[in-house]
PDB file of C-alpha atoms and ligand atoms in Angstrom:
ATOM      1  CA  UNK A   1     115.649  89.057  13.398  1.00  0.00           C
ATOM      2  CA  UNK A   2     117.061  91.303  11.048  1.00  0.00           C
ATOM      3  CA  UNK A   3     120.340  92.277  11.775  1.00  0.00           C
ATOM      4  CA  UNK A   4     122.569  93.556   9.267  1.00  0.00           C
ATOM      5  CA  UNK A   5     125.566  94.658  11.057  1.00  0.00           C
ATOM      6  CA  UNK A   6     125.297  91.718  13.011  1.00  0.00           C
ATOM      7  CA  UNK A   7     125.545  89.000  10.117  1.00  0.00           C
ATOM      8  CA  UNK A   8     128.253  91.033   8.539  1.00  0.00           C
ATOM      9  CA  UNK A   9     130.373  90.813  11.631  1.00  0.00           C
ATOM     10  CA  UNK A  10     132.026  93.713  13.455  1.00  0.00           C
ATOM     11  CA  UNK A  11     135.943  94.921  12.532  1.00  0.00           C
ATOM     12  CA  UNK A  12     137.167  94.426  16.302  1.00  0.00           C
ATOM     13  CA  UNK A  13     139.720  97.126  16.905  1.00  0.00           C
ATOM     14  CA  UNK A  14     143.468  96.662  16.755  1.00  0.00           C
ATOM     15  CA  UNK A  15     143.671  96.967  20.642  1.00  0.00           C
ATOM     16  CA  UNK A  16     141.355  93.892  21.194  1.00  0.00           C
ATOM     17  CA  UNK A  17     142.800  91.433  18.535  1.00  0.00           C
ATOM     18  CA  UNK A  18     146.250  91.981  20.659  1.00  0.00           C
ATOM     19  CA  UNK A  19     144.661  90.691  23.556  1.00  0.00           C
ATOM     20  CA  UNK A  20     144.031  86.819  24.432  1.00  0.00           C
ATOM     21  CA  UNK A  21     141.415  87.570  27.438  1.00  0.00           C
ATOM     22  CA  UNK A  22     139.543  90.966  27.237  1.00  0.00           C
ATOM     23  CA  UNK A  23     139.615  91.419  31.292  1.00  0.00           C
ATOM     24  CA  UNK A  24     138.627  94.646  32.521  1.00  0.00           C
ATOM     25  CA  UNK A  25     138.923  95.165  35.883  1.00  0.00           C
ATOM     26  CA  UNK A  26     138.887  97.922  38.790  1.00  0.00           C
ATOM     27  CA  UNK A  27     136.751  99.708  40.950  1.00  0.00           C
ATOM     28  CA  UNK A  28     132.925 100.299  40.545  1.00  0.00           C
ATOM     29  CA  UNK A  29     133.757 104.068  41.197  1.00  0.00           C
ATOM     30  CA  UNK A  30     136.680 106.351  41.110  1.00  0.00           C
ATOM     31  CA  UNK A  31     136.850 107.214  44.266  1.00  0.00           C
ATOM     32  CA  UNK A  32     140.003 109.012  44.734  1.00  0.00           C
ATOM     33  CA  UNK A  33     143.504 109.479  43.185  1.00  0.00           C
ATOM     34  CA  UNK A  34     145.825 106.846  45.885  1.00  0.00           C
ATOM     35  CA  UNK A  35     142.284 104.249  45.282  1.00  0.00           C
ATOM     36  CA  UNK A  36     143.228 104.623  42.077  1.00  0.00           C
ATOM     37  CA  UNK A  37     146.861 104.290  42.165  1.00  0.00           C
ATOM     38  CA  UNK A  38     146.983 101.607  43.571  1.00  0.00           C
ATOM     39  CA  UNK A  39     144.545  99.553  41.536  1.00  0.00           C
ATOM     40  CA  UNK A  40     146.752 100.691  38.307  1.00  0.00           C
ATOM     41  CA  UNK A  41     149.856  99.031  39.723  1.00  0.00           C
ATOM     42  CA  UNK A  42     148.189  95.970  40.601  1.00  0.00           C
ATOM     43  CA  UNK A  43     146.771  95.723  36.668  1.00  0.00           C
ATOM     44  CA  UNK A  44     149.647  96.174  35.063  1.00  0.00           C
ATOM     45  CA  UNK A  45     151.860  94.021  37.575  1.00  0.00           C
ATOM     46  CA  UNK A  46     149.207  91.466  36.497  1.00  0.00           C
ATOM     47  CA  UNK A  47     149.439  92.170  32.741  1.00  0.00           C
ATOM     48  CA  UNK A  48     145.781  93.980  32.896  1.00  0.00           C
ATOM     49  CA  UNK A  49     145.232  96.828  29.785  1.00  0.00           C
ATOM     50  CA  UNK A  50     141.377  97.741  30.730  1.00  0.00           C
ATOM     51  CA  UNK A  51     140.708  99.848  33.618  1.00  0.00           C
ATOM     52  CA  UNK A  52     137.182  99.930  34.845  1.00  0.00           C
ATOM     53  CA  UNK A  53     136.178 103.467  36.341  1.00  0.00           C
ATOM     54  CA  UNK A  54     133.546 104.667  37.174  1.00  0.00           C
ATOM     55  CA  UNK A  55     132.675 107.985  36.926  1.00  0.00           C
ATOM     56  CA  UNK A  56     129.373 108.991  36.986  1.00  0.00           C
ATOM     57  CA  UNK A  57     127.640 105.973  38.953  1.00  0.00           C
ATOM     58  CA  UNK A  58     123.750 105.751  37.987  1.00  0.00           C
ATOM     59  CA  UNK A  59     122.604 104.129  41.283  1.00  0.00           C
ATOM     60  CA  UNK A  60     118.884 102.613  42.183  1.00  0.00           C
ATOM     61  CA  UNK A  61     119.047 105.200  45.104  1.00  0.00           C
ATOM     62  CA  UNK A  62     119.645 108.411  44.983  1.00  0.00           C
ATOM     63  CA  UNK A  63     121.263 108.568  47.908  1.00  0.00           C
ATOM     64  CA  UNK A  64     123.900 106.280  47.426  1.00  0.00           C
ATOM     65  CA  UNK A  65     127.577 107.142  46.025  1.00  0.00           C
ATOM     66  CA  UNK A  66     126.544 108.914  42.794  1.00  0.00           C
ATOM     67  CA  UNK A  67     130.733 109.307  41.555  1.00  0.00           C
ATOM     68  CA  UNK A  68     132.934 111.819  41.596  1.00  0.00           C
ATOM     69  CA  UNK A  69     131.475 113.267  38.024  1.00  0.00           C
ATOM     70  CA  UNK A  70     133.150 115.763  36.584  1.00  0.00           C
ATOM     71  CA  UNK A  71     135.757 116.117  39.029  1.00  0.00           C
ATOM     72  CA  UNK A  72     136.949 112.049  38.099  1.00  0.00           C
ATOM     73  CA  UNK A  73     138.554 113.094  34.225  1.00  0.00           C
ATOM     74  CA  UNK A  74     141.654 114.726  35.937  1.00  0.00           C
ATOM     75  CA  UNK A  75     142.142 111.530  37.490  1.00  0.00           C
ATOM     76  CA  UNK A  76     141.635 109.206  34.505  1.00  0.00           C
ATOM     77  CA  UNK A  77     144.086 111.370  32.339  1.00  0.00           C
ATOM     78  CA  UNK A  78     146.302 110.953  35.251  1.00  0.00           C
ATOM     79  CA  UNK A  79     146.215 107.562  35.789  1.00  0.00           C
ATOM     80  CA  UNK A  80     145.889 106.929  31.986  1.00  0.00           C
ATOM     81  CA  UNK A  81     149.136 108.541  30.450  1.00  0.00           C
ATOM     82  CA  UNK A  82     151.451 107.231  33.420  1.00  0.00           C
ATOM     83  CA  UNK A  83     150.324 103.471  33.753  1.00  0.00           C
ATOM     84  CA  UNK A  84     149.425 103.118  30.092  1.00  0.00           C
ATOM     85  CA  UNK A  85     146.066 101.630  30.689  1.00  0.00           C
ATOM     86  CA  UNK A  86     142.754 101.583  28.585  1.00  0.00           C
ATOM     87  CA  UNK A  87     139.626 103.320  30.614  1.00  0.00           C
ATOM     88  CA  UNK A  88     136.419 101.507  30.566  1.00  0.00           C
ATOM     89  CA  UNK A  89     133.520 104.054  31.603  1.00  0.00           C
ATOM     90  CA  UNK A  90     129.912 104.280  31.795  1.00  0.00           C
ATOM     91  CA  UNK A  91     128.269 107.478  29.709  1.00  0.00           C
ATOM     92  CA  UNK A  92     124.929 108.075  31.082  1.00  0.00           C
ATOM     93  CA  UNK A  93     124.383 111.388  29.419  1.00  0.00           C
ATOM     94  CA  UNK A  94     124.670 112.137  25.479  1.00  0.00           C
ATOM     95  CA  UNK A  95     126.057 115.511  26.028  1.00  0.00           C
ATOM     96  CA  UNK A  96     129.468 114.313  27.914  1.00  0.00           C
ATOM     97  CA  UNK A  97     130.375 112.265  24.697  1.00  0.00           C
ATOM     98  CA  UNK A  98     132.481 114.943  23.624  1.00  0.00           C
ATOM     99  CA  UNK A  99     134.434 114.735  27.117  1.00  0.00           C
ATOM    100  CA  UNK A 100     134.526 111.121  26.783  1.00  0.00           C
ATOM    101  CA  UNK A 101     135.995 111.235  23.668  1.00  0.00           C
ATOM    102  CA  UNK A 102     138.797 112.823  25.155  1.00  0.00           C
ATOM    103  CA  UNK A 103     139.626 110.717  28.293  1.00  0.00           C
ATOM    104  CA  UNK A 104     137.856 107.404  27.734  1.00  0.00           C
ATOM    105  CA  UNK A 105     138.866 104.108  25.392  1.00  0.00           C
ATOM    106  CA  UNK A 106     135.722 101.982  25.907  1.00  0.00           C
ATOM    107  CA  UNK A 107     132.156 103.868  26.556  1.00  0.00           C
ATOM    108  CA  UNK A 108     130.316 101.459  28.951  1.00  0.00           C
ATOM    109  CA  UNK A 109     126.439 101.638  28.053  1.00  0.00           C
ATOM    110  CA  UNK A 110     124.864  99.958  31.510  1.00  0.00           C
ATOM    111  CA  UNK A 111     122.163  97.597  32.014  1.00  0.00           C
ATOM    112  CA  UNK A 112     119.537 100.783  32.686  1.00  0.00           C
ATOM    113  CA  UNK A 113     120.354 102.339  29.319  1.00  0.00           C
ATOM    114  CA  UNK A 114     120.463  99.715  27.108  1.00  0.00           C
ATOM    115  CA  UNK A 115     117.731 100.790  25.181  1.00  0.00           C
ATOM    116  CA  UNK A 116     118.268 104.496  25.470  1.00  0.00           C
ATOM    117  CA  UNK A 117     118.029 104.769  21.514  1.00  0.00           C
ATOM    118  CA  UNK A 118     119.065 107.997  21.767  1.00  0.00           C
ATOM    119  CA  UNK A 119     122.587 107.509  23.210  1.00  0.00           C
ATOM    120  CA  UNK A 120     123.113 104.766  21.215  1.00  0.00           C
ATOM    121  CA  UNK A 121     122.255 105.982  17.960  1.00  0.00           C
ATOM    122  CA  UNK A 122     124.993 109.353  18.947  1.00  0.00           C
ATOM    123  CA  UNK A 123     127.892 106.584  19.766  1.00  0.00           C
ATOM    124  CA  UNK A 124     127.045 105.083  16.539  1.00  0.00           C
ATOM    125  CA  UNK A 125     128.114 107.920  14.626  1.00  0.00           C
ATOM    126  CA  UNK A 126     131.460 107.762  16.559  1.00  0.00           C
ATOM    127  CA  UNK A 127     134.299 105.278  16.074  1.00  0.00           C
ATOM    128  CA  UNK A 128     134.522 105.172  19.639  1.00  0.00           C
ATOM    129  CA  UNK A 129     134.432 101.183  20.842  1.00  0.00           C
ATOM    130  CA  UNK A 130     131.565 100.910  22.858  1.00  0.00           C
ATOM    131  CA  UNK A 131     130.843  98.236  25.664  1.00  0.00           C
ATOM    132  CA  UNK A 132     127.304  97.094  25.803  1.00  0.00           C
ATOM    133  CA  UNK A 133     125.914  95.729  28.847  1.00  0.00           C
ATOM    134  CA  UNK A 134     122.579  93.615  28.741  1.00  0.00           C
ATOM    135  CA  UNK A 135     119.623  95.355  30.610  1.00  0.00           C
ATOM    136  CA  UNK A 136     118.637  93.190  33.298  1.00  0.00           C
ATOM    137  CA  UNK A 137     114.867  92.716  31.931  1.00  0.00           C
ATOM    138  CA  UNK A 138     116.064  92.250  28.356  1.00  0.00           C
ATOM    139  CA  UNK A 139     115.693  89.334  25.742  1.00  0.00           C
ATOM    140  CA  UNK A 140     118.968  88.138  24.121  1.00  0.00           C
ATOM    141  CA  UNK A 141     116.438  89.899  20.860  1.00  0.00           C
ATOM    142  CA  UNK A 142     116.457  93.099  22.467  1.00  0.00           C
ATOM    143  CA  UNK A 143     119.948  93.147  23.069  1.00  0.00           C
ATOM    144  CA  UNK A 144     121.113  92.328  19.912  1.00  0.00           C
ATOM    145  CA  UNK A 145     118.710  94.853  18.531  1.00  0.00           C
ATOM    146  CA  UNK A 146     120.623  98.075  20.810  1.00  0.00           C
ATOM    147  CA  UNK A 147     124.165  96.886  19.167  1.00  0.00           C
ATOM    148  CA  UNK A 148     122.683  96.538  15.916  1.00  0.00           C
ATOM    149  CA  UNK A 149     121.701 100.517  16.825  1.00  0.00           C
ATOM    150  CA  UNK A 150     125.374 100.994  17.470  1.00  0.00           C
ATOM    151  CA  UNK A 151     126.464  99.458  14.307  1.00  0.00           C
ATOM    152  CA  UNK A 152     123.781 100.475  11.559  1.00  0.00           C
ATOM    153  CA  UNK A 153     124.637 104.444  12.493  1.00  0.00           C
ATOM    154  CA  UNK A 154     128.735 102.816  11.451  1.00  0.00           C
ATOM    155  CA  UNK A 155     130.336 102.169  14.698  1.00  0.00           C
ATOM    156  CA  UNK A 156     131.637  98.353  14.254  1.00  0.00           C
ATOM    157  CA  UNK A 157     133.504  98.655  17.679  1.00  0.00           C
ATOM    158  CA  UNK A 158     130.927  97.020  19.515  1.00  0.00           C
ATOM    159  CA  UNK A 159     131.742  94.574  22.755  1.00  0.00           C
ATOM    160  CA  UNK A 160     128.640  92.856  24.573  1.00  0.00           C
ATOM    161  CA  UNK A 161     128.301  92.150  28.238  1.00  0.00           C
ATOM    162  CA  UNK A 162     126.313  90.168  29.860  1.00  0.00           C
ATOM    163  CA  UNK A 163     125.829  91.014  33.386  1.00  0.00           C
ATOM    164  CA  UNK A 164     122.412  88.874  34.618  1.00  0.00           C
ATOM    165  CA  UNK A 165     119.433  89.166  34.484  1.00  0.00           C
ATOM    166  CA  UNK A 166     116.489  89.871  36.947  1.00  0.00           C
ATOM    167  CA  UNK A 167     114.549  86.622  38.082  1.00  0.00           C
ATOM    168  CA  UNK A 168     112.826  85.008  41.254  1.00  0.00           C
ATOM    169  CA  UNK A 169     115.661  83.340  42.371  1.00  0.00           C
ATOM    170  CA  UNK A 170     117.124  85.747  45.431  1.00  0.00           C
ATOM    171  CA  UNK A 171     120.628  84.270  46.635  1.00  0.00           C
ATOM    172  CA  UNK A 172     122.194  86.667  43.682  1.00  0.00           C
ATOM    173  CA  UNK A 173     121.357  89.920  42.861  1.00  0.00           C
ATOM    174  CA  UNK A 174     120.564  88.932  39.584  1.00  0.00           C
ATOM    175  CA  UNK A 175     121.080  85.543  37.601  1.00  0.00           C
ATOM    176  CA  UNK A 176     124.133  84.741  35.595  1.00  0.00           C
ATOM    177  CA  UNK A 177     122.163  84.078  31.849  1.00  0.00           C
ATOM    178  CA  UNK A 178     125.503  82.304  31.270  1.00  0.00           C
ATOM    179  CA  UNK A 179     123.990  80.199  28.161  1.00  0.00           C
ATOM    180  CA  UNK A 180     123.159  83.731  26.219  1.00  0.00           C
ATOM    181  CA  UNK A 181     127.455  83.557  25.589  1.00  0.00           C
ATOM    182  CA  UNK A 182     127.111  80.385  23.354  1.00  0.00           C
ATOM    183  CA  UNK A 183     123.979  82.172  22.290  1.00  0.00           C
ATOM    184  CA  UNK A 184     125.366  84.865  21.003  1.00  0.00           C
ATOM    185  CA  UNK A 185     128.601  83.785  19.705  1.00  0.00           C
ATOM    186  CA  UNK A 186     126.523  81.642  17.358  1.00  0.00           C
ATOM    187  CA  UNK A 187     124.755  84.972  16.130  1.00  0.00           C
ATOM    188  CA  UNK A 188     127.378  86.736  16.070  1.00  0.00           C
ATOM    189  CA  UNK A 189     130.966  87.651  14.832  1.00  0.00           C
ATOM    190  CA  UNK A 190     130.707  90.247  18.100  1.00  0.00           C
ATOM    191  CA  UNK A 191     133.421  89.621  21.468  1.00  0.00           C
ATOM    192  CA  UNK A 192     131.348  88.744  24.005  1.00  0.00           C
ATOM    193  CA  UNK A 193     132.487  89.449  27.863  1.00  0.00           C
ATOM    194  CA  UNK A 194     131.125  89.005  31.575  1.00  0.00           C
ATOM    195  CA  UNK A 195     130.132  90.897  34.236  1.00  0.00           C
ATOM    196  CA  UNK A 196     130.294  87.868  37.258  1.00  0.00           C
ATOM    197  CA  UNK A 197     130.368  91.332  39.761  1.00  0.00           C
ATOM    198  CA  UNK A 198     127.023  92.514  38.745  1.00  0.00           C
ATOM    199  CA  UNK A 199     125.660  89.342  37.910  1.00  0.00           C
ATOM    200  CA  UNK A 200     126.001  87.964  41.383  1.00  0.00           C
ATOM    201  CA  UNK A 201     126.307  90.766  44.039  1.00  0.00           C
ATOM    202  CA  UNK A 202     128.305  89.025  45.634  1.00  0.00           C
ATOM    203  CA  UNK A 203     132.363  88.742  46.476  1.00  0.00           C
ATOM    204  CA  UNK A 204     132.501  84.745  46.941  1.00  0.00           C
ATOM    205  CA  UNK A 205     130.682  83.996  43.924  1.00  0.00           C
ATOM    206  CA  UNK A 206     132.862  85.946  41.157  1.00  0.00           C
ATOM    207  CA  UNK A 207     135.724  83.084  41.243  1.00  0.00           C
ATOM    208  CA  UNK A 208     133.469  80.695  40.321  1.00  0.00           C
ATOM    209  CA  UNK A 209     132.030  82.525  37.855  1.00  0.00           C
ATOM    210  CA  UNK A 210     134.449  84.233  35.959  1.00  0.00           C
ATOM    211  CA  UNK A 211     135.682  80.264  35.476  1.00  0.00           C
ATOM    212  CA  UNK A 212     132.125  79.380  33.968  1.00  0.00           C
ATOM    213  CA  UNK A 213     131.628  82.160  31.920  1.00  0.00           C
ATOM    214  CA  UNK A 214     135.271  81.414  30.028  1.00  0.00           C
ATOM    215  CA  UNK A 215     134.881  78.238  29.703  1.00  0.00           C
ATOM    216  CA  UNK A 216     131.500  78.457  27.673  1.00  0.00           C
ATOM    217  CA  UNK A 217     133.718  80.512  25.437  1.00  0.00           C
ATOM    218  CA  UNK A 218     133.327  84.343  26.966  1.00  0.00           C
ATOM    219  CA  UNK A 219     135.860  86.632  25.514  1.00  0.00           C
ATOM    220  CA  UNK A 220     137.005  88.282  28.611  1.00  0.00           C
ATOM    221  CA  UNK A 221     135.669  89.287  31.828  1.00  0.00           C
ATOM    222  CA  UNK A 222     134.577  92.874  33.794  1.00  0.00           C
ATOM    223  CA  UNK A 223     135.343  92.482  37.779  1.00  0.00           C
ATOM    224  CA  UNK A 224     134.814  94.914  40.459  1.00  0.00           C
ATOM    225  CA  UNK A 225     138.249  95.021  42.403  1.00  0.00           C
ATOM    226  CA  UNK A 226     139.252  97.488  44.992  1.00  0.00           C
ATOM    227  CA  UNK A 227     142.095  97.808  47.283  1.00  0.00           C
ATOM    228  CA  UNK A 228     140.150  97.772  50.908  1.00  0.00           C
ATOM    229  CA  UNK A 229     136.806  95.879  49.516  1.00  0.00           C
ATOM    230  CA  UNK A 230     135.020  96.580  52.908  1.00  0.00           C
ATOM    231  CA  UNK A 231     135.916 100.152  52.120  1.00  0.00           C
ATOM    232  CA  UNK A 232     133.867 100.551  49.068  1.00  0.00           C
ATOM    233  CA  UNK A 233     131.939 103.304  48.372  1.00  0.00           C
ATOM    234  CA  UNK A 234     129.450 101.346  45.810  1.00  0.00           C
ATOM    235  CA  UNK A 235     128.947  97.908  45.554  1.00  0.00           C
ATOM    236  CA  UNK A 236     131.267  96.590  48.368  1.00  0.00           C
ATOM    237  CA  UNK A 237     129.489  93.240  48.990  1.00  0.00           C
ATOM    238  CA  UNK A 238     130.596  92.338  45.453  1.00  0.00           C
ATOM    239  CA  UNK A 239     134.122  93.882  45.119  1.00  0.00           C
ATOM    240  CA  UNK A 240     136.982  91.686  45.378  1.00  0.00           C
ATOM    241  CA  UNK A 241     140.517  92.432  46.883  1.00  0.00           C
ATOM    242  CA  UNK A 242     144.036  91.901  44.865  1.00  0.00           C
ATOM    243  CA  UNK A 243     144.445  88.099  46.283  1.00  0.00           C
ATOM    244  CA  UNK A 244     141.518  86.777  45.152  1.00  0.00           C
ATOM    245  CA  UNK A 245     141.626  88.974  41.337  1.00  0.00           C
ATOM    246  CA  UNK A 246     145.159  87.484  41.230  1.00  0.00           C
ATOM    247  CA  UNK A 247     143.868  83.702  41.254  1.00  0.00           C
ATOM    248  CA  UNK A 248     140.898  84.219  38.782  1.00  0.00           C
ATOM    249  CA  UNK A 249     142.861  85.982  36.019  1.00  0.00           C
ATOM    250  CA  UNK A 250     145.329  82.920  36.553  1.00  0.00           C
ATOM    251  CA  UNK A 251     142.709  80.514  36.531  1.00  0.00           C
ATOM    252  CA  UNK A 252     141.333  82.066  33.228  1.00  0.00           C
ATOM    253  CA  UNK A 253     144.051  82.452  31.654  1.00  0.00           C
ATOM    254  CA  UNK A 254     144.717  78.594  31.818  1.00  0.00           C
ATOM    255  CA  UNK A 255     141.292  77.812  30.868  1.00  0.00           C
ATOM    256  CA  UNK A 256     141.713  80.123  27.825  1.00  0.00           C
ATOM    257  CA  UNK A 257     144.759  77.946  26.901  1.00  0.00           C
ATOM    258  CA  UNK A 258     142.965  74.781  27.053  1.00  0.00           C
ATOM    259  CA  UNK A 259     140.745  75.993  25.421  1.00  0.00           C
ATOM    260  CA  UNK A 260     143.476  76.478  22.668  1.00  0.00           C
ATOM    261  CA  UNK A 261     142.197  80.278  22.348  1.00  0.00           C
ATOM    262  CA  UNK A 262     145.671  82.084  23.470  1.00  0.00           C
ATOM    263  CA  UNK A 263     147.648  83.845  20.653  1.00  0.00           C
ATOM    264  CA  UNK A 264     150.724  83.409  21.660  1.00  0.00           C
TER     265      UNK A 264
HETATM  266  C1  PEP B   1     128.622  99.058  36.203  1.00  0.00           C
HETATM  267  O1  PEP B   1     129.250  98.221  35.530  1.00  0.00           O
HETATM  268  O2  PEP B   1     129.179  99.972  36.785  1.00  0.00           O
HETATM  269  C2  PEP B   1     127.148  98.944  36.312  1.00  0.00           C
HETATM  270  C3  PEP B   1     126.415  99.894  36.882  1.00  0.00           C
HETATM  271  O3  PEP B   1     126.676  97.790  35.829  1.00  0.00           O
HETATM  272  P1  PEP B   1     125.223  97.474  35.230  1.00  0.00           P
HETATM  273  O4  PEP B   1     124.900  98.578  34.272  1.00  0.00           O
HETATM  274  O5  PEP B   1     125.414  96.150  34.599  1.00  0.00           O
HETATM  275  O6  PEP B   1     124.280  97.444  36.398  1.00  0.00           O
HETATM  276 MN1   MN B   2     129.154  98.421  40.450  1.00  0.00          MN
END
């Protein structure tokens, strides 16, 4: 492999050194203003920066829940200047970067455009910190090669995901590849998070999980959370409710600790 940026390490943004546990959480999809309300509160009553929110949702149907679109940026700005919080969104056009700029702190690239060389090589020519997700059918290689995309065009505010990948096994809707974090972390100077919500597909299995994935030395975590999880308009088998988010980041947090990788 030749990977330049990679083996010089990435400058990780001010923002991301302050935190102990990069944990983004929130719903798969902005679905409406009080959804959205109330998932703020319940982030920063639990000491949460990173909102997840979707809003432009690129489904495997299209006739599920596609997001809001457009419509969605009043409602990050909203939410975003009174609660304070980061947004974490997916771009899955090149032409709303300049919109994204505006309204968005992390630019999620998702598993189905990991290698859309095009986007990536646009965001690498921002400073913008971008979050990129593993595509389900890709190599740890091939991966490594789409943020070295990011980097080489001089964006070092890179954060990788991994999120599964696609196998035979069918209890989960794809496979926790939980070994590509040590993986990785030896490659690489680059924070590393989880995705146990897309990973899995499934609500009981994100606990265990997100416990797993920081204790082989994961960087933080993304989780689906919603207020009514039954409710959901994407994703709902896999979204977890307040109760259940409020144990994990506990849990986490203490494993981070023992792990002697808190700053405080
Ligand atoms: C998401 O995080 O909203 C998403 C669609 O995930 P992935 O790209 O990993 O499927
Ligand atoms: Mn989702």
């Amino acid at each position: 492999m030749n990977l330049v940026g990679l083996h010089d390490g990435s400058v990780l943004s001010d923002f991301y050194n302050k935190e102990d546990l990069l944990i983004i959480a929130g719903p798969c999809a902005i679905e409406s203003l009080p959804q959205m309300e109330e998932v703020a509160k319940f982030l920063v009553e639990n000491n949460i920066t990173f909102m997840r929110a979707g809003i432009f949702k690129p489904r495997t149907s299209p006739y599920s829940f596609q997001g809001l679109g457009e419509e969605a940026f009043q409602i990050v700005k909203y939410i975003k200047e009174k609660y304070n919080l980061k947004i974490v969104s997916e771009i899955v056009n090149i032409k709303d970067i300049e919109f994204y700029k505006d309204y968005v702190d992390i630019v999620q690239i998702g598993a189905r455009n990991m290698q859309n060389f095009e986007i990536l090589k646009e965001l690498g020519k921002t400073k913008i910190p971008v979050l990129l997700k593993r595509g389900f059918g890709n190599t740890i290689e091939e991966w490594l090669n789409a943020c070295e995309y990011i980097l080489s065009y001089g964006n070092s505010q890179v954060i990788l995901c991994e999120r599964g990948i696609r196998t035979f096994e069918p209890s989960t809707r794809n496979t926790l590849d939980i070994s590509s974090v040590p993986v990785v972390k030896n490659l690489t100077k680059i924070p590393v998070i989880v995705d146990p919500s897309h990973a899995s597909g499934r609500a009981d299995l994100v606990g265990p999980l997100s416990l797993a994935s920081i204790a082989s030395g994961a960087d933080g975590l993304m989780i689906e959370i919603h207020p009514s999880p039954k409710d959901a308009l994407s994703d709902k088998d896999q979204a977890i409710g307040f109760d259940e988010a409020r144990n994990i980041f506990k849990k986490v947090r203490e494993i981070n600790k023992i792990l002697g990788k808190d700053k405080n």
